[in-house]
């Protein structure tokens, strides 16, 4: 292959309507959180948890205590989801209202981008 003309490379297009819907959701969510704050946290599933301690080791803020892996300390948790991503048994989940909205508004995958 020959050289690539950088001038011909374009930013992938994000549909404007999808972006506007998502922004509207975020603004409404923030308003609701101001009126009635709800702290969303990663949670453990007792049926799947083997209490292996991996989530305890992965948590950068020690928000999960060894022996009590099903619970997360809301004062320490920064919602990084390291415990969710690192659980080999799928016992930790993080339910968020953003997942459904993102899926609904941005279902189509963007094309790959070449960076130089």
mmCIF file of N, CA and C in Angstrom:
data_model
loop_
_atom_site.group_PDB
_atom_site.id
_atom_site.type_symbol
_atom_site.label_atom_id
_atom_site.label_comp_id
_atom_site.label_asym_id
_atom_site.label_seq_id
_atom_site.Cartn_x
_atom_site.Cartn_y
_atom_site.Cartn_z
ATOM 1 N N UNK A 1 0.830 -1.184 0.000
ATOM 2 C CA UNK A 1 0.000 0.000 0.000
ATOM 3 C C UNK A 1 0.874 1.247 0.000
ATOM 4 N N UNK A 2 0.357 2.282 -0.614
ATOM 5 C CA UNK A 2 1.086 3.540 -0.723
ATOM 6 C C UNK A 2 0.825 4.445 0.459
ATOM 7 N N UNK A 3 1.369 5.654 0.391
ATOM 8 C CA UNK A 3 1.179 6.602 1.492
ATOM 9 C C UNK A 3 -0.286 7.028 1.602
ATOM 10 N N UNK A 4 -0.683 7.371 2.809
ATOM 11 C CA UNK A 4 -2.058 7.811 3.077
ATOM 12 C C UNK A 4 -2.084 9.331 3.116
ATOM 13 N N UNK A 5 -3.043 9.903 2.398
ATOM 14 C CA UNK A 5 -3.212 11.348 2.387
ATOM 15 C C UNK A 5 -4.010 11.748 3.631
ATOM 16 N N UNK A 6 -3.355 12.363 4.602
ATOM 17 C CA UNK A 6 -3.988 12.734 5.867
ATOM 18 C C UNK A 6 -5.141 13.714 5.666
ATOM 19 N N UNK A 7 -5.109 14.485 4.596
ATOM 20 C CA UNK A 7 -6.170 15.461 4.337
ATOM 21 C C UNK A 7 -7.493 14.776 4.022
ATOM 22 N N UNK A 8 -7.431 13.534 3.540
ATOM 23 C CA UNK A 8 -8.654 12.815 3.175
ATOM 24 C C UNK A 8 -9.280 12.063 4.349
ATOM 25 N N UNK A 9 -8.566 11.990 5.466
ATOM 26 C CA UNK A 9 -9.108 11.311 6.637
ATOM 27 C C UNK A 9 -10.149 12.211 7.298
ATOM 28 N N UNK A 10 -11.270 11.623 7.693
ATOM 29 C CA UNK A 10 -12.337 12.391 8.313
ATOM 30 C C UNK A 10 -12.724 11.772 9.651
ATOM 31 N N UNK A 11 -13.231 12.623 10.518
ATOM 32 C CA UNK A 11 -13.749 12.171 11.806
ATOM 33 C C UNK A 11 -15.015 11.362 11.557
ATOM 34 N N UNK A 12 -15.183 10.196 12.189
ATOM 35 C CA UNK A 12 -16.421 9.433 12.009
ATOM 36 C C UNK A 12 -17.627 10.259 12.454
ATOM 37 N N UNK A 13 -18.715 10.128 11.749
ATOM 38 C CA UNK A 13 -19.917 10.929 11.992
ATOM 39 C C UNK A 13 -20.771 10.299 13.095
ATOM 40 N N UNK A 14 -21.143 11.082 14.090
ATOM 41 C CA UNK A 14 -22.099 10.656 15.109
ATOM 42 C C UNK A 14 -23.407 11.351 14.786
ATOM 43 N N UNK A 15 -24.480 10.580 14.629
ATOM 44 C CA UNK A 15 -25.765 11.198 14.296
ATOM 45 C C UNK A 15 -26.168 12.252 15.326
ATOM 46 N N UNK A 16 -26.521 13.429 14.838
ATOM 47 C CA UNK A 16 -26.854 14.562 15.697
ATOM 48 C C UNK A 16 -28.065 14.267 16.583
ATOM 49 N N UNK A 17 -29.091 13.645 16.040
ATOM 50 C CA UNK A 17 -30.295 13.363 16.814
ATOM 51 C C UNK A 17 -29.980 12.439 17.995
ATOM 52 N N UNK A 18 -29.155 11.434 17.775
ATOM 53 C CA UNK A 18 -28.763 10.528 18.856
ATOM 54 C C UNK A 18 -28.005 11.280 19.936
ATOM 55 N N UNK A 19 -27.120 12.139 19.523
ATOM 56 C CA UNK A 19 -26.330 12.914 20.479
ATOM 57 C C UNK A 19 -27.235 13.840 21.291
ATOM 58 N N UNK A 20 -28.194 14.484 20.641
ATOM 59 C CA UNK A 20 -29.119 15.385 21.330
ATOM 60 C C UNK A 20 -30.009 14.630 22.319
ATOM 61 N N UNK A 21 -30.478 13.446 21.931
ATOM 62 C CA UNK A 21 -31.289 12.635 22.845
ATOM 63 C C UNK A 21 -30.491 12.254 24.086
ATOM 64 N N UNK A 22 -29.242 11.878 23.876
ATOM 65 C CA UNK A 22 -28.400 11.491 25.010
ATOM 66 C C UNK A 22 -28.151 12.687 25.930
ATOM 67 N N UNK A 23 -27.876 13.843 25.355
ATOM 68 C CA UNK A 23 -27.647 15.053 26.159
ATOM 69 C C UNK A 23 -28.902 15.395 26.957
ATOM 70 N N UNK A 24 -30.070 15.275 26.337
ATOM 71 C CA UNK A 24 -31.326 15.540 27.038
ATOM 72 C C UNK A 24 -31.493 14.584 28.222
ATOM 73 N N UNK A 25 -31.169 13.315 28.020
ATOM 74 C CA UNK A 25 -31.254 12.339 29.107
ATOM 75 C C UNK A 25 -30.311 12.721 30.247
ATOM 76 N N UNK A 26 -29.072 13.073 29.916
ATOM 77 C CA UNK A 26 -28.077 13.419 30.943
ATOM 78 C C UNK A 26 -28.533 14.639 31.746
ATOM 79 N N UNK A 27 -29.037 15.661 31.080
ATOM 80 C CA UNK A 27 -29.506 16.854 31.785
ATOM 81 C C UNK A 27 -30.676 16.525 32.721
ATOM 82 N N UNK A 28 -31.608 15.714 32.243
ATOM 83 C CA UNK A 28 -32.732 15.299 33.083
ATOM 84 C C UNK A 28 -32.271 14.455 34.260
ATOM 85 N N UNK A 29 -31.318 13.566 34.008
ATOM 86 C CA UNK A 29 -30.778 12.723 35.075
ATOM 87 C C UNK A 29 -30.111 13.578 36.149
ATOM 88 N N UNK A 30 -29.348 14.567 35.728
ATOM 89 C CA UNK A 30 -28.673 15.440 36.688
ATOM 90 C C UNK A 30 -29.688 16.238 37.520
ATOM 91 N N UNK A 31 -30.765 16.696 36.884
ATOM 92 C CA UNK A 31 -31.818 17.412 37.622
ATOM 93 C C UNK A 31 -32.452 16.496 38.671
ATOM 94 N N UNK A 32 -32.755 15.254 38.272
ATOM 95 C CA UNK A 32 -33.351 14.302 39.213
ATOM 96 C C UNK A 32 -32.393 13.979 40.354
ATOM 97 N N UNK A 33 -31.114 13.875 40.053
ATOM 98 C CA UNK A 33 -30.115 13.576 41.080
ATOM 99 C C UNK A 33 -29.984 14.725 42.080
ATOM 100 N N UNK A 34 -30.152 15.962 41.606
ATOM 101 C CA UNK A 34 -30.092 17.114 42.522
ATOM 102 C C UNK A 34 -31.255 17.071 43.509
ATOM 103 N N UNK A 35 -32.446 16.726 43.008
ATOM 104 C CA UNK A 35 -33.639 16.678 43.859
ATOM 105 C C UNK A 35 -33.633 15.462 44.778
ATOM 106 N N UNK A 36 -33.244 14.328 44.249
ATOM 107 C CA UNK A 36 -33.303 13.068 44.995
ATOM 108 C C UNK A 36 -32.061 12.231 44.658
ATOM 109 N N UNK A 37 -30.921 12.538 45.295
ATOM 110 C CA UNK A 37 -29.683 11.838 44.949
ATOM 111 C C UNK A 37 -29.726 10.347 45.285
ATOM 112 N N UNK A 38 -29.293 9.538 44.326
ATOM 113 C CA UNK A 38 -29.212 8.092 44.501
ATOM 114 C C UNK A 38 -27.793 7.674 44.129
ATOM 115 N N UNK A 39 -27.087 7.051 45.069
ATOM 116 C CA UNK A 39 -25.722 6.592 44.810
ATOM 117 C C UNK A 39 -25.779 5.193 44.211
ATOM 118 N N UNK A 40 -25.399 5.073 42.959
ATOM 119 C CA UNK A 40 -25.349 3.777 42.297
ATOM 120 C C UNK A 40 -24.000 3.140 42.579
ATOM 121 N N UNK A 41 -24.017 1.854 42.935
ATOM 122 C CA UNK A 41 -22.792 1.150 43.298
ATOM 123 C C UNK A 41 -22.736 -0.218 42.634
ATOM 124 N N UNK A 42 -21.533 -0.731 42.409
ATOM 125 C CA UNK A 42 -21.422 -2.125 41.972
ATOM 126 C C UNK A 42 -21.966 -3.035 43.077
ATOM 127 N N UNK A 43 -22.638 -4.099 42.675
ATOM 128 C CA UNK A 43 -23.235 -5.018 43.644
ATOM 129 C C UNK A 43 -22.772 -6.438 43.365
ATOM 130 N N UNK A 44 -22.817 -7.255 44.398
ATOM 131 C CA UNK A 44 -22.425 -8.654 44.267
ATOM 132 C C UNK A 44 -23.636 -9.559 44.217
ATOM 133 N N UNK A 45 -23.506 -10.666 43.508
ATOM 134 C CA UNK A 45 -24.563 -11.667 43.389
ATOM 135 C C UNK A 45 -24.154 -12.874 44.231
ATOM 136 N N UNK A 46 -24.894 -13.133 45.308
ATOM 137 C CA UNK A 46 -24.555 -14.212 46.242
ATOM 138 C C UNK A 46 -24.528 -15.578 45.564
ATOM 139 N N UNK A 47 -25.358 -15.778 44.551
ATOM 140 C CA UNK A 47 -25.410 -17.073 43.875
ATOM 141 C C UNK A 47 -24.154 -17.336 43.045
ATOM 142 N N UNK A 48 -23.481 -16.297 42.600
ATOM 143 C CA UNK A 48 -22.295 -16.463 41.748
ATOM 144 C C UNK A 48 -20.976 -16.250 42.487
ATOM 145 N N UNK A 49 -21.007 -15.500 43.575
ATOM 146 C CA UNK A 49 -19.774 -15.130 44.276
ATOM 147 C C UNK A 49 -19.167 -16.328 44.996
ATOM 148 N N UNK A 50 -17.873 -16.554 44.770
ATOM 149 C CA UNK A 50 -17.151 -17.638 45.450
ATOM 150 C C UNK A 50 -16.297 -17.088 46.582
ATOM 151 N N UNK A 51 -16.351 -15.802 46.804
ATOM 152 C CA UNK A 51 -15.551 -15.098 47.810
ATOM 153 C C UNK A 51 -14.066 -15.384 47.626
ATOM 154 N N UNK A 52 -13.633 -15.319 46.356
ATOM 155 C CA UNK A 52 -12.219 -15.569 46.026
ATOM 156 C C UNK A 52 -11.326 -14.390 46.425
ATOM 157 N N UNK A 53 -11.924 -13.202 46.585
ATOM 158 C CA UNK A 53 -11.162 -12.037 47.005
ATOM 159 C C UNK A 53 -10.540 -11.246 45.872
ATOM 160 N N UNK A 54 -10.779 -11.640 44.629
ATOM 161 C CA UNK A 54 -10.208 -10.912 43.491
ATOM 162 C C UNK A 54 -10.719 -9.473 43.437
ATOM 163 N N UNK A 55 -12.016 -9.270 43.682
ATOM 164 C CA UNK A 55 -12.578 -7.915 43.647
ATOM 165 C C UNK A 55 -11.955 -7.054 44.752
ATOM 166 N N UNK A 56 -11.686 -7.659 45.891
ATOM 167 C CA UNK A 56 -11.052 -6.940 46.995
ATOM 168 C C UNK A 56 -9.669 -6.464 46.563
ATOM 169 N N UNK A 57 -8.925 -7.344 45.922
ATOM 170 C CA UNK A 57 -7.569 -7.006 45.480
ATOM 171 C C UNK A 57 -7.574 -5.967 44.361
ATOM 172 N N UNK A 58 -8.592 -6.000 43.497
ATOM 173 C CA UNK A 58 -8.643 -5.086 42.355
ATOM 174 C C UNK A 58 -9.138 -3.686 42.708
ATOM 175 N N UNK A 59 -9.902 -3.557 43.774
ATOM 176 C CA UNK A 59 -10.487 -2.259 44.126
ATOM 177 C C UNK A 59 -9.391 -1.281 44.557
ATOM 178 N N UNK A 60 -9.239 -0.163 43.828
ATOM 179 C CA UNK A 60 -8.163 0.781 44.158
ATOM 180 C C UNK A 60 -8.408 1.599 45.424
ATOM 181 N N UNK A 61 -9.639 1.595 45.933
ATOM 182 C CA UNK A 61 -9.957 2.420 47.108
ATOM 183 C C UNK A 61 -10.346 1.598 48.336
ATOM 184 N N UNK A 62 -10.180 0.288 48.261
ATOM 185 C CA UNK A 62 -10.547 -0.621 49.353
ATOM 186 C C UNK A 62 -12.014 -0.455 49.771
ATOM 187 N N UNK A 63 -12.895 -0.314 48.782
ATOM 188 C CA UNK A 63 -14.323 -0.165 49.050
ATOM 189 C C UNK A 63 -15.001 -1.517 49.265
ATOM 190 N N UNK A 64 -14.269 -2.610 49.039
ATOM 191 C CA UNK A 64 -14.811 -3.959 49.234
ATOM 192 C C UNK A 64 -13.948 -4.643 50.288
ATOM 193 N N UNK A 65 -14.601 -5.163 51.311
ATOM 194 C CA UNK A 65 -13.863 -5.803 52.407
ATOM 195 C C UNK A 65 -13.803 -7.313 52.200
ATOM 196 N N UNK A 66 -12.652 -7.901 52.506
ATOM 197 C CA UNK A 66 -12.508 -9.358 52.418
ATOM 198 C C UNK A 66 -13.479 -9.998 53.406
ATOM 199 N N UNK A 67 -14.205 -11.003 52.917
ATOM 200 C CA UNK A 67 -15.213 -11.662 53.739
ATOM 201 C C UNK A 67 -16.599 -11.058 53.557
ATOM 202 N N UNK A 68 -16.667 -9.868 52.991
ATOM 203 C CA UNK A 68 -17.946 -9.198 52.724
ATOM 204 C C UNK A 68 -17.941 -8.696 51.280
ATOM 205 N N UNK A 69 -17.592 -9.604 50.366
ATOM 206 C CA UNK A 69 -17.417 -9.238 48.958
ATOM 207 C C UNK A 69 -18.707 -8.820 48.254
ATOM 208 N N UNK A 70 -19.840 -9.109 48.844
ATOM 209 C CA UNK A 70 -21.105 -8.767 48.199
ATOM 210 C C UNK A 70 -21.479 -7.300 48.354
ATOM 211 N N UNK A 71 -20.845 -6.615 49.275
ATOM 212 C CA UNK A 71 -21.193 -5.219 49.542
ATOM 213 C C UNK A 71 -20.064 -4.267 49.156
ATOM 214 N N UNK A 72 -20.446 -3.054 48.829
ATOM 215 C CA UNK A 72 -19.496 -2.015 48.432
ATOM 216 C C UNK A 72 -19.717 -0.799 49.325
ATOM 217 N N UNK A 73 -18.637 -0.248 49.867
ATOM 218 C CA UNK A 73 -18.722 0.926 50.736
ATOM 219 C C UNK A 73 -18.973 2.166 49.873
ATOM 220 N N UNK A 74 -20.157 2.792 49.991
ATOM 221 C CA UNK A 74 -20.474 3.949 49.144
ATOM 222 C C UNK A 74 -19.571 5.156 49.389
ATOM 223 N N UNK A 75 -19.005 5.267 50.584
ATOM 224 C CA UNK A 75 -18.131 6.402 50.885
ATOM 225 C C UNK A 75 -16.775 6.273 50.201
ATOM 226 N N UNK A 76 -16.363 5.050 49.875
ATOM 227 C CA UNK A 76 -15.048 4.828 49.261
ATOM 228 C C UNK A 76 -15.105 4.562 47.753
ATOM 229 N N UNK A 77 -16.214 4.018 47.281
ATOM 230 C CA UNK A 77 -16.316 3.586 45.880
ATOM 231 C C UNK A 77 -16.252 4.779 44.922
ATOM 232 N N UNK A 78 -15.393 4.684 43.906
ATOM 233 C CA UNK A 78 -15.289 5.738 42.887
ATOM 234 C C UNK A 78 -15.952 5.311 41.575
ATOM 235 N N UNK A 79 -16.629 4.175 41.601
ATOM 236 C CA UNK A 79 -17.379 3.644 40.457
ATOM 237 C C UNK A 79 -16.508 3.410 39.226
ATOM 238 N N UNK A 80 -15.303 2.915 39.450
ATOM 239 C CA UNK A 80 -14.396 2.621 38.337
ATOM 240 C C UNK A 80 -14.721 1.282 37.688
ATOM 241 N N UNK A 81 -15.451 0.436 38.392
ATOM 242 C CA UNK A 81 -15.889 -0.885 37.931
ATOM 243 C C UNK A 81 -14.748 -1.876 37.731
ATOM 244 N N UNK A 82 -13.619 -1.659 38.385
ATOM 245 C CA UNK A 82 -12.516 -2.623 38.317
ATOM 246 C C UNK A 82 -12.979 -3.967 38.866
ATOM 247 N N UNK A 83 -13.803 -3.943 39.908
ATOM 248 C CA UNK A 83 -14.312 -5.190 40.504
ATOM 249 C C UNK A 83 -15.232 -5.930 39.541
ATOM 250 N N UNK A 84 -16.025 -5.180 38.783
ATOM 251 C CA UNK A 84 -16.958 -5.784 37.828
ATOM 252 C C UNK A 84 -16.185 -6.420 36.676
ATOM 253 N N UNK A 85 -15.227 -5.682 36.132
ATOM 254 C CA UNK A 85 -14.445 -6.187 34.996
ATOM 255 C C UNK A 85 -13.555 -7.350 35.386
ATOM 256 N N UNK A 86 -13.083 -7.357 36.627
ATOM 257 C CA UNK A 86 -12.128 -8.373 37.045
ATOM 258 C C UNK A 86 -12.720 -9.626 37.630
ATOM 259 N N UNK A 87 -14.020 -9.662 37.865
ATOM 260 C CA UNK A 87 -14.640 -10.844 38.464
ATOM 261 C C UNK A 87 -14.734 -11.965 37.436
ATOM 262 N N UNK A 88 -14.046 -13.052 37.706
ATOM 263 C CA UNK A 88 -14.011 -14.185 36.773
ATOM 264 C C UNK A 88 -15.339 -14.948 36.733
ATOM 265 N N UNK A 89 -16.192 -14.733 37.716
ATOM 266 C CA UNK A 89 -17.440 -15.483 37.803
ATOM 267 C C UNK A 89 -18.661 -14.646 37.434
ATOM 268 N N UNK A 90 -18.457 -13.380 37.072
ATOM 269 C CA UNK A 90 -19.572 -12.505 36.712
ATOM 270 C C UNK A 90 -20.478 -12.204 37.892
ATOM 271 N N UNK A 91 -19.909 -12.245 39.105
ATOM 272 C CA UNK A 91 -20.708 -12.040 40.310
ATOM 273 C C UNK A 91 -20.905 -10.572 40.655
ATOM 274 N N UNK A 92 -20.139 -9.680 40.057
ATOM 275 C CA UNK A 92 -20.275 -8.244 40.350
ATOM 276 C C UNK A 92 -20.870 -7.558 39.134
ATOM 277 N N UNK A 93 -21.855 -6.707 39.383
ATOM 278 C CA UNK A 93 -22.509 -5.958 38.300
ATOM 279 C C UNK A 93 -22.655 -4.507 38.723
ATOM 280 N N UNK A 94 -22.842 -3.662 37.722
ATOM 281 C CA UNK A 94 -23.089 -2.248 37.989
ATOM 282 C C UNK A 94 -24.250 -1.821 37.109
ATOM 283 N N UNK A 95 -25.417 -1.727 37.723
ATOM 284 C CA UNK A 95 -26.618 -1.311 37.008
ATOM 285 C C UNK A 95 -26.651 0.207 36.960
ATOM 286 N N UNK A 96 -26.765 0.753 35.770
ATOM 287 C CA UNK A 96 -26.785 2.191 35.599
ATOM 288 C C UNK A 96 -27.833 2.561 34.556
ATOM 289 N N UNK A 97 -28.526 3.674 34.736
ATOM 290 C CA UNK A 97 -29.519 4.082 33.742
ATOM 291 C C UNK A 97 -28.879 4.493 32.413
ATOM 292 N N UNK A 98 -27.587 4.724 32.414
ATOM 293 C CA UNK A 98 -26.910 5.155 31.196
ATOM 294 C C UNK A 98 -26.766 4.027 30.173
ATOM 295 N N UNK A 99 -26.692 2.779 30.626
ATOM 296 C CA UNK A 99 -26.476 1.652 29.717
ATOM 297 C C UNK A 99 -27.582 1.554 28.671
ATOM 298 N N UNK A 100 -28.828 1.604 29.106
ATOM 299 C CA UNK A 100 -29.950 1.478 28.168
ATOM 300 C C UNK A 100 -30.008 2.655 27.198
ATOM 301 N N UNK A 101 -29.758 3.854 27.703
ATOM 302 C CA UNK A 101 -29.813 5.053 26.852
ATOM 303 C C UNK A 101 -28.688 5.034 25.822
ATOM 304 N N UNK A 102 -27.504 4.661 26.242
ATOM 305 C CA UNK A 102 -26.383 4.578 25.301
ATOM 306 C C UNK A 102 -26.643 3.529 24.236
ATOM 307 N N UNK A 103 -27.159 2.378 24.656
ATOM 308 C CA UNK A 103 -27.459 1.303 23.711
ATOM 309 C C UNK A 103 -28.529 1.723 22.711
ATOM 310 N N UNK A 104 -29.553 2.388 23.199
ATOM 311 C CA UNK A 104 -30.664 2.804 22.335
ATOM 312 C C UNK A 104 -30.233 3.882 21.334
ATOM 313 N N UNK A 105 -29.412 4.834 21.768
ATOM 314 C CA UNK A 105 -29.064 5.959 20.906
ATOM 315 C C UNK A 105 -27.802 5.742 20.067
ATOM 316 N N UNK A 106 -26.973 4.830 20.485
ATOM 317 C CA UNK A 106 -25.715 4.623 19.756
ATOM 318 C C UNK A 106 -25.508 3.149 19.448
ATOM 319 N N UNK A 107 -26.522 2.527 18.863
ATOM 320 C CA UNK A 107 -26.473 1.098 18.571
ATOM 321 C C UNK A 107 -25.500 0.781 17.436
ATOM 322 N N UNK A 108 -25.399 1.690 16.467
ATOM 323 C CA UNK A 108 -24.494 1.441 15.336
ATOM 324 C C UNK A 108 -23.068 1.747 15.727
ATOM 325 N N UNK A 109 -22.182 0.849 15.388
ATOM 326 C CA UNK A 109 -20.772 1.012 15.698
ATOM 327 C C UNK A 109 -20.123 1.980 14.719
ATOM 328 N N UNK A 110 -19.240 2.831 15.240
ATOM 329 C CA UNK A 110 -18.493 3.752 14.367
ATOM 330 C C UNK A 110 -17.452 2.964 13.577
ATOM 331 N N UNK A 111 -17.104 3.441 12.379
ATOM 332 C CA UNK A 111 -16.059 2.767 11.610
ATOM 333 C C UNK A 111 -14.688 2.974 12.283
ATOM 334 N N UNK A 112 -13.752 2.065 12.062
ATOM 335 C CA UNK A 112 -12.422 2.219 12.645
ATOM 336 C C UNK A 112 -11.737 3.476 12.148
ATOM 337 N N UNK A 113 -10.884 4.064 12.973
ATOM 338 C CA UNK A 113 -10.175 5.276 12.645
ATOM 339 C C UNK A 113 -8.676 5.004 12.675
ATOM 340 N N UNK A 114 -7.957 5.501 11.692
ATOM 341 C CA UNK A 114 -6.502 5.382 11.662
ATOM 342 C C UNK A 114 -5.900 6.644 12.226
ATOM 343 N N UNK A 115 -5.101 6.505 13.273
ATOM 344 C CA UNK A 115 -4.439 7.643 13.884
ATOM 345 C C UNK A 115 -2.989 7.682 13.453
ATOM 346 N N UNK A 116 -2.501 8.866 13.253
ATOM 347 C CA UNK A 116 -1.102 8.988 12.855
ATOM 348 C C UNK A 116 -0.366 9.880 13.806
#
